[in-house]
Amino acid sequence: MDKNTVFVLWLAVLYPGHQVQLSFCFVGVIMLTDAIKSDIQSAYSTFLKNRSLKARHGQRLMVAQIARTLGGIQTSSDGIRTSGPHVCAVEAGTGTGKTLAYLVAALPVARARDKRIVVSTATVALQEQLIFKDLPDLQKNAEIHFKYALAKGRSRYLCLTRLEQALEAGTAETAQTTLSLFDEWMQANTSQEAQALYQDMAQQYLSGRWEGDRDSWKDTLEEPMWRRVTTDHQQCTNRRCSNFSGCAFFKARNELDGADIIVANHDLVLADLSLGGGIVLPDPQDTIYIFDEGHHLPDKAIDHFAGSFRINASLQWLRLLKKSLTDLNAELASDDLIVRQLNQLPEILNNLETELAECYRQLHEITQFSPESMDNDVRPVFRFEKGIVPESLVTQAMNLKISFASLCQKLEVMVRQLKDGMDPDANSPLGKAESEQWLPLATMLHGRAVAAWELWGMYAQPQAEDTMPVARWITLQNQQVDIDLEVSCSPISAAGTLASKLWQPCFGAVLSSATLTALGRFDRIKTRTGLPEDADCLVVPSPFDFNTNGVLEIPVHACDPVQSDLHTAQIVSYLKSGIDHSAGTLVLFSSRRQMRDVLDKLPATLVNEILVQDDITKQVLLERHKARVDKKQGSIIFGLASFAEGIDLPGDYLKHVVITRIPFSVPDDPVEKTLSEWIEQKGGNPFMQITVPDASIRLVQAVGRLLRTESDTGKISLLDRRVLTKRYGKQLLDSLPPFRMDVH
């Protein structure tokens, strides 16, 4: 048979003796070698045997699809990908065992092609599960040897140089130096408590009892305390640093070099790709990416390329820089080039002060904000329709872009000179000690100037016709005792960016999640992520018996949430009468305000059983919930959107999920509103193309909290009658797992 002949995938050969529904496996050209097939078969069957597990039909289909896609990639003689498809998206529900599936399928292909695997997740919990459970489990029970490592950004690691500076600042006699002024502005702590913490960090790290990463520190670290002793890629001087040999980040980075599998998160992958790839993680063309929790990728990408600028807060650091110029001139007087930059800064800073003051005045006129309208939950937002800003603001933004570009240029020269001062071969007039002392401040200021230049550049760019707009909006914010205006902008889609920076350069990729489809189709995720047209997409069946083990109830208490007071009253009524207090219950709200209103209207006896999100940390809340259930006490969790996924409460810990309303997105989100305008402009229906599909995904995630193992049973109550009365309701219900329906 010719290799280009279409034939049934090799599942039947791979798993002889198993009944395989071949209709699920009919796919195209197969490039897998017999050796790769054998390696996958051996690893998978050995793992199942050693764990005394049975092969799951959906899991086998997932293994086959990933192996087919990655194994079918054609390459040139030097290993560069020459043809696709090279990306696949697999939706696999809870209980499929997708982690084992993508690892056992991808690893033999990666080895055969001399590529490395980056597994990217959206949550720390899944990263820890991979590192401490899944990967060791695969090594042991599949009886295959591979190396793995966890990748984190520099800001998750201790910087020894910054630690030294923090300790020295606590003992310095001159508290009003330029550095200490900026430390005060950044809320860096030099108190006795902070000094004791930094001394403890130094002792723990130097003795080898701590590896220097924030996540493994023995106690919770407040952000200002940690920020003082960490760094980022702009401030880091790499091999020029006097502490390079003992650096926690580079020690961890060295482990990545020999790893076959690197576990990262979506933010780190996007940051690496935005720098061109291959900076922290392997080069994209030598990498097979696996995005677990892949439905988060488009939102993460949009957030990554969004920008914001607080006017008064920025004026504060600009004025502080201006105030510090005399000290800087005195401290860095030995470098003539730096002195020339410093001497040109007063004019630039004066211009920026004037321009930002005028911009603040203009924005107040445009927004007409009233500080009295602020509360703890809501910040007033003014959005520019279709992303179009007034011509006067475009002019002002162009002036700010030019001024910040000038500031960037001066600070960039200073950063370069300070880095040269740390290089013994650069013949710099600066000493290494003073360069190392002042470089973090210079790079911090340069980074802020670059971010400001980028944001004002996006406001200065006119909106071209027939091009996807940029969302632009202003938010009223608290600024200590005063108020501030935050200027923001964001792309409304990450599709183009992901296509050019990820899918195009990478060797291969897998997108996996329990919720990739919306209303039963992959259209939404394809549109949002810019997946290649030839990407392979597959939904694999869940092993759960939803019809037997779960009930989806639409009770008589359900009404249309548009009647907000009535809806709140009916939620209260249902919680009084419809909850079994002998097992765990999760109540999911779409509004923090409604969650609090319901709580206020419940009797004290019931409130005593409720654990509320935000009152305590998620980990503590879940521990208390489990302890109550173990004691056969009633326990009810009140949670918002973040509790609709990632919560794993099997068995009696969760017998009832109450969804108060269909989880439509917040109607005033500036990015979604701008996207909706764009779709309408193109003749589309944003409600049916965006709002309903996205609500479908969130609803599937929410109901997915109920059954976590094949033996779990329970009930889901949806207190929103629109699923029965609106035309989109049937689509939403049809997209859910096939629970037994109970409509009152």
XYZ file of C-alpha atoms in Angstrom:
744
model
C 0.000 0.000 0.000
C 1.383 3.442 -0.955
C 2.203 5.718 1.987
C -0.208 8.330 0.661
C -3.128 5.927 0.648
C -5.886 6.805 3.073
C -6.428 4.032 5.559
C -7.641 3.270 9.056
C -5.250 4.460 11.745
C -3.008 1.873 13.281
C -5.046 1.470 16.479
C -6.152 -2.046 15.618
C -2.540 -3.054 15.056
C -1.334 -1.082 18.038
C -3.796 -2.683 20.437
C -4.586 -6.175 19.204
C -7.274 -7.874 21.214
C -9.142 -4.648 21.969
C -12.443 -3.803 20.325
C -11.880 -0.475 18.611
C -14.594 1.615 16.986
C -12.760 2.201 13.750
C -15.210 4.826 12.549
C -13.579 7.241 15.002
C -10.131 6.619 13.576
C -10.479 7.065 9.820
C -7.744 9.552 8.961
C -5.314 10.371 6.215
C -1.652 10.012 5.358
C 0.429 8.173 7.933
C 4.155 8.906 8.298
C 4.757 7.016 11.533
C 7.578 4.528 11.403
C 7.228 1.058 12.828
C 9.797 1.953 15.488
C 7.757 4.917 16.746
C 4.567 2.854 16.743
C 6.323 0.155 18.721
C 7.677 2.655 21.274
C 4.214 4.155 21.812
C 2.585 0.733 22.060
C 5.182 -0.517 24.506
C 5.076 2.554 26.758
C 1.289 2.665 26.856
C 0.653 -1.044 27.426
C 3.451 -1.262 30.040
C 2.008 1.690 31.931
C -1.482 0.187 31.967
C -0.166 -3.192 33.080
C 1.974 -1.787 35.912
C -0.875 0.406 37.144
C -3.466 -2.384 36.743
C -5.549 -0.104 34.529
C -7.754 -0.803 31.547
C -7.314 1.033 28.278
C -9.888 3.807 27.856
C -11.427 4.174 24.442
C -11.195 7.981 24.407
C -7.630 7.889 25.626
C -6.569 5.512 22.841
C -8.210 7.752 20.259
C -6.341 10.720 21.674
C -3.008 8.863 21.590
C -3.653 7.903 17.999
C -4.618 11.398 16.858
C -1.604 13.088 18.445
C 0.777 10.437 17.134
C -0.712 10.714 13.649
C -0.403 14.498 13.531
C 3.095 14.762 14.996
C 4.365 11.646 13.258
C 3.059 12.877 9.905
C 5.134 16.059 9.880
C 7.557 16.064 6.947
C 10.974 17.671 7.386
C 14.002 18.719 5.392
C 17.362 17.014 5.786
C 18.283 19.392 8.631
C 15.093 18.654 10.575
C 13.105 21.777 9.637
C 9.371 21.234 9.155
C 8.370 21.441 5.497
C 4.713 20.404 5.535
C 1.744 19.885 7.778
C -0.612 19.373 9.323
C 1.560 19.937 12.381
C -1.053 21.089 14.945
C -3.933 19.143 16.472
C -6.658 20.111 18.912
C -8.196 17.406 21.081
C -11.149 17.928 23.403
C -11.123 15.279 26.112
C -13.367 15.419 29.151
C -12.580 14.602 32.765
C -11.674 10.969 33.210
C -10.127 10.539 29.756
C -6.589 10.550 31.102
C -5.399 13.164 28.633
C -2.078 13.822 30.395
C -0.959 10.217 29.847
C -2.318 10.320 26.295
C -0.382 13.362 25.123
C 2.817 12.379 26.922
C 2.944 8.780 25.712
C 2.093 9.850 22.141
C 4.407 12.849 21.849
C 7.563 11.634 23.585
C 8.564 8.862 21.121
C 7.896 11.194 18.158
C 9.958 13.987 19.749
C 12.855 11.617 20.361
C 12.762 10.240 16.846
C 12.741 13.777 15.404
C 15.339 15.114 17.872
C 12.860 17.640 19.246
C 11.956 18.678 22.774
C 8.543 18.932 24.403
C 7.214 21.971 26.243
C 4.058 21.202 28.230
C 2.328 24.477 29.016
C -0.474 24.858 31.563
C -2.658 27.730 32.771
C -2.483 26.961 36.490
C 0.188 26.303 39.091
C -1.865 23.336 40.349
C -1.540 21.462 37.058
C 2.160 22.305 36.812
C 2.719 20.802 40.237
C 0.646 17.745 39.317
C 2.794 17.189 36.224
C 6.125 17.649 38.020
C 5.367 15.808 41.251
C 2.901 13.143 40.088
C 2.273 12.566 36.377
C 5.823 12.651 34.999
C 7.394 10.524 37.785
C 4.456 8.138 37.411
C 5.072 7.841 33.659
C 8.817 7.289 34.162
C 8.248 4.536 36.673
C 5.296 2.663 35.216
C 5.926 3.069 31.475
C 9.525 1.985 32.156
C 10.970 4.651 29.864
C 13.816 6.997 30.663
C 13.503 10.711 30.066
C 14.470 13.906 31.856
C 12.047 16.641 32.785
C 12.273 20.064 34.404
C 10.058 22.947 35.489
C 10.598 26.315 33.782
C 9.761 29.616 35.439
C 10.531 33.221 34.604
C 13.290 35.186 36.322
C 10.787 36.991 38.525
C 9.981 33.716 40.308
C 13.607 33.404 41.479
C 15.746 35.154 44.049
C 18.331 37.603 42.663
C 21.406 37.444 44.880
C 22.572 40.890 43.795
C 19.221 42.453 44.673
C 19.271 40.546 47.982
C 22.700 41.981 48.787
C 21.466 45.480 47.957
C 18.385 45.031 50.153
C 20.527 43.902 53.074
C 22.958 46.785 52.564
C 20.070 49.282 52.386
C 18.933 48.174 55.807
C 22.291 49.069 57.335
C 23.143 52.164 55.271
C 23.438 55.454 57.136
C 22.231 57.577 54.209
C 18.558 56.799 53.852
C 17.776 59.541 51.315
C 19.858 58.392 48.370
C 18.355 58.165 44.895
C 18.009 54.415 45.256
C 16.168 54.639 48.559
C 13.817 57.267 47.111
C 12.858 54.891 44.326
C 12.585 52.030 46.781
C 10.100 54.107 48.751
C 8.109 54.853 45.592
C 8.070 51.135 44.734
C 6.961 50.414 48.321
C 10.091 48.352 48.919
C 10.391 47.481 52.593
C 13.534 48.144 54.646
C 11.862 47.551 58.009
C 13.302 45.267 60.658
C 10.756 42.647 59.594
C 11.966 42.859 55.988
C 15.603 42.714 57.031
C 14.930 39.613 59.126
C 13.222 37.996 56.131
C 16.123 38.826 53.794
C 18.660 37.512 56.307
C 16.671 34.291 56.552
C 16.531 34.010 52.738
C 20.292 34.447 52.501
C 20.955 31.777 55.127
C 18.457 29.310 53.639
C 19.782 29.740 50.100
C 23.500 29.702 50.891
C 23.084 26.613 53.093
C 21.269 24.778 50.277
C 18.025 24.402 52.233
C 16.166 26.602 49.706
C 16.564 26.601 45.919
C 15.718 30.271 45.584
C 12.329 30.097 43.887
C 9.373 31.965 45.323
C 6.977 29.034 45.125
C 9.065 26.839 47.427
C 9.640 29.437 50.160
C 8.306 28.183 53.473
C 5.904 31.096 54.054
C 3.691 33.424 52.034
C 5.651 36.314 50.511
C 4.003 39.692 50.075
C 4.560 41.195 46.634
C 6.520 44.341 47.741
C 8.849 42.230 49.901
C 9.539 39.782 47.085
C 9.850 42.405 44.348
C 12.788 43.940 46.228
C 14.882 40.781 45.828
C 13.981 39.533 42.360
C 14.631 40.746 38.825
C 13.494 40.384 35.203
C 15.149 39.841 31.818
C 15.737 43.587 31.351
C 17.531 44.076 34.669
C 19.399 40.777 34.666
C 23.023 41.143 33.523
C 23.541 37.413 32.955
C 27.215 36.435 32.905
C 28.348 39.940 33.786
C 26.779 39.628 37.231
C 29.182 38.976 40.094
C 26.714 36.412 41.476
C 26.207 34.579 38.188
C 27.839 31.343 39.372
C 25.431 31.098 42.291
C 22.325 32.414 40.517
C 19.135 30.486 41.321
C 17.564 31.254 37.940
C 20.530 30.074 35.881
C 20.959 26.974 38.014
C 17.366 26.090 37.173
C 17.931 27.124 33.552
C 20.833 24.665 33.264
C 18.451 21.845 34.165
C 16.306 22.794 31.177
C 19.181 22.221 28.760
C 19.184 18.480 29.315
C 15.427 17.997 29.713
C 13.349 16.069 27.193
C 10.138 17.533 28.660
C 9.892 21.065 30.043
C 6.842 22.079 32.060
C 5.992 25.784 31.774
C 2.932 28.005 31.866
C 1.170 29.918 29.095
C 2.546 33.284 30.297
C 6.160 32.116 30.128
C 5.679 30.557 26.680
C 4.115 33.782 25.367
C 6.863 35.905 26.933
C 9.536 33.725 25.345
C 7.819 33.874 21.943
C 7.418 37.667 22.150
C 11.212 37.919 22.567
C 11.696 35.811 19.430
C 11.688 32.352 21.032
C 14.579 30.319 22.375
C 15.409 32.819 25.144
C 14.313 30.789 28.166
C 12.670 27.835 26.419
C 13.982 25.854 23.420
C 13.831 27.348 19.936
C 10.266 27.000 18.573
C 11.387 25.139 15.434
C 12.934 22.484 17.689
C 9.908 22.270 19.978
C 6.671 20.337 20.198
C 4.322 22.435 22.334
C 1.517 20.808 24.308
C -0.981 23.320 25.668
C -2.954 21.679 28.435
C -5.924 23.781 29.559
C -5.586 25.123 26.028
C -8.888 27.023 26.126
C -7.064 29.660 28.226
C -4.427 30.346 25.565
C -6.252 33.064 23.541
C -7.184 35.090 26.637
C -3.655 34.784 28.002
C -2.283 35.980 24.668
C -4.632 38.977 24.547
C -3.666 39.944 28.112
C 0.012 39.528 27.288
C -0.128 42.046 24.450
C -2.423 44.537 26.211
C -1.052 47.693 27.823
C -1.995 50.249 30.470
C -0.642 53.551 31.780
C -1.636 55.424 34.935
C -1.095 59.132 34.428
C -0.597 60.351 38.016
C 1.425 57.286 39.001
C 3.686 57.851 35.976
C 4.058 61.530 36.776
C 5.236 60.426 40.201
C 8.171 58.372 38.914
C 9.046 60.960 36.261
C 9.211 63.684 38.914
C 11.252 61.413 41.144
C 13.706 60.857 38.296
C 13.909 64.625 37.768
C 14.530 65.155 41.481
C 17.295 62.541 41.424
C 19.284 63.914 38.473
C 21.765 65.786 40.689
C 22.560 62.636 42.669
C 22.811 60.578 39.488
C 25.223 63.078 37.933
C 27.400 62.944 41.027
C 27.343 59.142 41.294
C 28.002 58.454 37.590
C 30.200 61.458 36.764
C 33.063 59.256 35.576
C 31.150 58.252 32.432
C 30.917 61.242 30.081
C 28.359 59.579 27.819
C 25.985 58.934 30.741
C 26.459 62.512 31.959
C 25.484 63.820 28.509
C 22.277 61.756 28.638
C 21.481 63.005 32.143
C 22.014 66.617 31.079
C 19.427 66.215 28.310
C 16.798 64.679 30.577
C 15.446 67.888 32.256
C 13.986 69.187 28.991
C 12.443 65.796 28.154
C 10.984 65.399 31.646
C 9.592 68.948 31.631
C 7.894 68.251 28.294
C 6.428 65.008 29.615
C 5.061 66.711 32.736
C 3.351 69.354 30.618
C 2.013 66.866 28.075
C 0.689 64.440 30.708
C -1.005 67.274 32.607
C -2.729 68.355 29.382
C -3.631 64.739 28.589
C -5.135 64.307 32.063
C -7.241 67.446 31.502
C -8.414 66.221 28.082
C -9.356 62.803 29.386
C -11.371 64.287 32.233
C -13.308 66.333 29.699
C -13.902 63.261 27.539
C -14.840 60.824 30.310
C -16.761 63.138 32.657
C -15.932 60.733 35.503
C -17.369 61.323 38.952
C -15.305 59.917 41.863
C -18.549 59.466 43.809
C -19.529 56.675 41.404
C -16.655 54.443 42.548
C -17.209 51.563 44.943
C -15.274 48.489 46.022
C -16.445 46.333 43.114
C -16.797 48.718 40.177
C -14.438 51.194 38.557
C -16.023 53.647 36.089
C -14.898 52.882 32.526
C -15.084 55.049 29.423
C -14.624 53.080 26.205
C -13.876 54.592 22.825
C -16.419 53.159 20.390
C -14.812 50.974 17.712
C -11.478 51.884 19.300
C -11.552 55.334 17.642
C -10.188 58.192 19.784
C -10.787 61.932 19.139
C -8.307 63.671 16.850
C -7.158 65.928 19.705
C -6.217 62.870 21.766
C -4.432 61.295 18.775
C -2.304 64.455 18.543
C -1.616 64.401 22.282
C -0.723 60.703 22.108
C 1.727 61.380 19.257
C 3.443 64.075 21.344
C 3.718 61.654 24.266
C 5.019 58.901 21.994
C 7.771 61.213 20.711
C 8.716 62.399 24.213
C 8.802 58.879 25.641
C 10.866 57.761 22.631
C 13.437 60.434 23.546
C 13.425 59.268 27.165
C 13.837 55.652 26.007
C 16.855 56.574 23.905
C 18.632 58.325 26.801
C 17.883 55.560 29.281
C 18.904 52.881 26.774
C 22.339 54.495 26.441
C 22.647 54.588 30.230
C 21.678 50.910 30.520
C 24.225 49.961 27.849
C 27.003 51.928 29.573
C 26.176 50.430 32.958
C 26.249 46.923 31.480
C 29.627 47.721 29.902
C 30.782 48.807 33.335
C 30.268 45.248 34.507
C 32.303 43.819 31.620
C 36.070 43.742 32.347
C 36.784 43.692 28.596
C 34.755 46.812 27.781
C 37.262 49.420 29.106
C 34.454 51.305 30.816
C 35.190 54.336 33.022
C 32.649 52.977 35.496
C 33.551 50.481 38.170
C 31.790 47.148 38.395
C 30.384 47.826 41.863
C 28.732 51.122 40.994
C 27.457 49.740 37.669
C 25.886 46.798 39.436
C 24.337 49.132 41.991
C 22.700 51.496 39.486
C 21.771 49.114 36.669
C 18.518 47.805 38.252
C 17.192 51.356 38.602
C 18.171 52.295 35.034
C 16.609 49.166 33.537
C 13.426 49.608 35.582
C 13.053 53.190 34.330
C 13.882 52.151 30.770
C 11.293 49.340 30.877
C 8.595 51.726 32.074
C 9.514 54.260 29.396
C 9.351 51.598 26.671
C 5.947 50.394 27.904
C 4.664 53.992 27.869
C 6.071 54.569 24.373
C 4.313 51.424 23.111
C 0.969 52.364 24.676
C 0.927 55.952 23.405
C 2.031 54.659 20.022
C -1.109 52.499 19.920
C -3.241 55.539 20.791
C -1.466 57.685 18.194
C -2.092 55.184 15.398
C -5.270 56.063 13.470
C -7.788 53.266 13.031
C -7.570 52.109 9.411
C -10.717 51.067 7.604
C -11.454 47.338 7.245
C -8.792 46.375 9.782
C -9.536 44.777 13.124
C -9.620 47.594 15.713
C -7.677 47.914 18.941
C -9.840 48.270 22.052
C -9.084 51.531 23.866
C -10.572 52.677 27.177
C -10.042 54.827 30.280
C -10.641 53.653 33.861
C -10.996 55.761 37.002
C -8.707 54.343 39.678
C -7.807 55.031 43.290
C -4.277 56.384 43.683
C -3.591 56.349 47.434
C -5.460 59.455 48.695
C -6.104 60.796 45.198
C -7.673 59.441 42.021
C -5.931 58.474 38.801
C -6.848 57.838 35.193
C -5.655 54.551 33.730
C -5.287 54.551 29.949
C -5.583 51.047 28.454
C -5.553 49.332 25.100
C -5.700 45.742 23.928
C -5.940 43.711 20.744
C -9.417 42.212 20.404
C -8.006 38.979 19.020
C -4.736 37.125 19.481
C -5.224 35.017 16.350
C -2.746 36.872 14.154
C -0.099 37.060 16.862
C -0.359 33.367 17.741
C -0.322 32.401 14.064
C 2.901 34.332 13.363
C 4.773 33.796 16.635
C 3.643 30.286 17.622
C 1.949 28.072 15.043
C 4.080 29.122 12.081
C 7.568 28.742 13.648
C 6.937 25.750 15.922
C 7.755 22.210 14.817
C 4.483 20.826 16.135
C 1.788 21.536 18.698
C -1.103 19.964 20.580
C -3.991 21.924 22.059
C -5.861 19.944 24.711
C -8.701 20.732 27.110
C -12.026 19.456 28.351
C -13.631 22.506 26.701
C -12.276 23.346 23.257
C -15.543 23.181 21.340
C -18.348 25.705 21.656
C -21.851 24.461 20.805
C -20.217 21.273 19.535
C -17.889 22.959 17.031
C -14.214 23.994 16.957
C -14.979 27.231 15.075
C -14.650 29.520 18.105
C -11.258 28.210 19.286
C -9.941 28.260 15.715
C -11.003 31.881 15.323
C -9.586 32.941 18.676
C -6.239 31.168 18.423
C -5.568 31.470 14.688
C -5.049 27.707 14.376
C -3.790 26.668 10.931
C -6.536 25.774 8.467
C -5.247 22.200 8.214
C -5.141 21.624 11.991
C -6.499 18.215 13.014
C -9.434 18.477 15.440
C -10.972 15.647 17.437
C -13.473 15.200 20.267
C -12.931 11.985 22.215
C -15.722 10.381 24.262
C -15.755 10.590 28.050
C -15.711 7.359 30.097
C -18.418 8.728 32.424
C -22.018 7.475 32.400
C -23.591 10.931 32.675
C -27.170 9.739 32.220
C -26.959 7.290 35.092
C -24.728 9.205 37.480
C -25.895 12.791 37.081
C -29.088 14.840 36.922
C -29.443 18.273 35.332
C -32.334 20.035 37.048
C -34.167 23.189 35.957
C -36.236 23.782 39.117
C -39.407 25.797 39.492
C -37.328 28.407 41.329
C -35.549 29.209 38.066
C -36.569 32.508 36.489
C -35.129 35.001 34.001
C -32.178 36.738 35.765
C -33.096 39.990 34.008
C -35.576 40.329 36.881
C -32.652 40.753 39.256
C -34.507 41.224 42.554
C -36.838 38.290 41.840
C -33.910 36.147 40.721
C -31.978 36.870 43.932
C -35.072 36.084 46.012
C -35.578 32.784 44.195
C -31.931 31.797 44.680
C -32.415 32.414 48.404
C -35.618 30.358 48.396
C -33.955 27.461 46.563
C -30.958 27.389 48.889
C -33.290 27.206 51.877
C -35.263 24.254 50.539
C -33.295 22.533 47.778
C -29.959 21.739 49.432
C -28.995 18.421 51.022
C -26.944 19.525 54.028
C -25.293 16.146 54.542
C -22.946 16.497 51.515
C -20.898 19.119 49.728
C -22.517 21.829 47.592
C -20.983 24.400 45.223
C -23.011 27.505 44.324
C -21.634 29.433 41.344
C -22.444 33.124 40.861
C -21.740 35.401 37.902
C -21.805 38.532 40.064
C -19.979 39.230 43.315
C -22.679 41.715 44.258
C -25.445 39.134 43.854
C -23.399 36.610 45.817
C -23.204 39.072 48.717
C -26.902 39.996 48.404
C -27.905 36.327 48.619
C -25.630 35.816 51.619
C -27.209 38.797 53.419
C -30.730 37.396 52.912
C -30.052 33.871 54.176
C -30.777 32.830 57.789
C -27.798 32.679 60.152
C -28.113 28.903 60.558
C -27.500 28.449 56.818
C -24.808 31.144 56.610
C -22.802 29.178 59.164
C -22.497 26.348 56.608
C -21.235 28.641 53.827
C -17.621 29.247 52.821
C -17.289 32.343 50.628
C -14.672 32.944 47.948
C -12.426 35.946 48.775
C -13.047 35.650 52.529
C -10.173 33.145 52.723
C -7.690 31.698 50.234
C -8.909 29.007 47.855
C -6.642 26.362 49.390
C -7.830 27.077 52.956
C -11.465 27.192 51.797
C -11.224 23.775 50.131
C -9.474 22.264 53.145
C -12.208 23.525 55.495
C -14.898 22.285 53.117
C -13.404 18.790 53.013
C -12.985 18.710 56.787
C -16.659 19.578 57.273
C -17.804 16.923 54.811
C -15.559 14.326 56.464
C -17.356 15.096 59.742
C -20.758 14.732 58.020
C -21.417 18.433 58.549
C -23.085 20.640 55.977
C -20.723 22.632 53.786
C -21.648 25.010 50.978
C -19.135 26.909 48.849
C -20.111 30.267 47.327
C -17.845 30.943 44.351
C -17.455 33.077 41.233
C -16.118 32.259 37.768
C -12.709 31.034 38.946
C -14.450 28.291 40.967
C -16.243 27.040 37.853
C -13.049 25.285 36.717
C -9.991 23.821 38.360
C -11.926 22.726 41.461
C -11.538 18.988 42.051
C -13.922 17.697 44.737
C -14.680 13.998 44.099
C -17.175 11.807 45.902
C -19.122 13.267 48.823
C -17.056 16.453 48.698
C -19.348 17.640 45.914
C -22.786 16.166 45.332
C -24.626 19.267 44.155
C -23.604 22.097 41.821
C -25.943 25.106 41.736
C -25.421 27.441 38.767
C -27.319 30.633 39.460
C -27.410 31.850 35.857
C -26.070 31.164 32.365
C -22.458 32.423 32.536
C -22.620 35.079 29.851
C -19.589 37.369 29.782
C -19.670 40.726 31.551
C -21.561 43.018 29.149
C -19.322 46.036 29.766
C -15.945 44.394 29.054
C -14.157 46.883 26.740
C -12.403 44.239 24.656
C -15.545 42.173 24.029
C -17.606 45.288 23.291
C -15.096 46.456 20.680
C -15.014 42.972 19.172
C -18.821 42.953 19.045
C -18.828 46.283 17.196
C -16.337 44.879 14.684
C -18.490 41.795 14.055
C -21.611 43.925 13.654
C -19.755 46.171 11.228
C -18.993 43.064 9.169
C -22.661 42.062 9.162
C -22.381 39.390 11.840
C -24.326 38.701 15.027
C -21.954 39.064 18.010
C -24.429 37.539 20.451
C -24.698 34.303 18.489
C -21.081 34.293 17.272
C -19.353 35.220 20.553
C -21.599 35.530 23.586
C -23.512 32.261 23.288
C -20.514 30.071 22.273
C -18.399 31.503 25.099
C -21.244 30.958 27.573
C -21.481 27.375 26.319
C -17.819 26.776 27.160
C -18.203 28.269 30.644
C -21.350 26.256 31.274
C -19.603 23.015 30.301
C -16.754 23.919 32.662
C -19.210 24.609 35.479
C -21.154 21.343 35.135
C -17.804 19.570 34.863
C -17.230 20.184 38.576
C -19.784 17.467 39.483
C -18.396 14.151 38.200
C -14.662 13.793 38.798
C -14.427 10.002 38.818
C -16.440 7.251 37.146
C -18.155 6.382 40.435
C -19.239 9.939 41.326
C -22.940 10.802 41.406
C -24.852 14.002 41.993
C -27.081 16.803 40.750
C -26.709 20.070 38.870
C -29.329 22.807 39.306
C -29.477 25.643 36.787
C -31.515 28.548 38.179
C -31.928 30.295 34.844
C -35.104 29.612 32.897
C -33.725 31.127 29.691
C -32.402 27.693 28.692
C -36.074 26.747 28.223
C -37.538 30.002 26.910
C -34.863 31.459 24.604
C -33.960 30.125 21.159
C -30.309 29.710 22.149
C -31.297 27.637 25.197
C -31.550 24.363 23.299
C -28.080 24.915 21.801
C -26.640 25.397 25.282
C -28.346 22.290 26.651
C -27.325 20.194 23.639
C -23.674 21.151 24.178
C -23.671 19.760 27.736
C -22.832 16.164 28.652
C -25.905 13.869 28.412
C -27.106 14.200 31.998
C -30.591 12.987 32.837
C -32.919 15.994 32.602
C -35.344 17.018 35.339
C -37.458 20.074 34.464
C -39.997 21.252 37.083
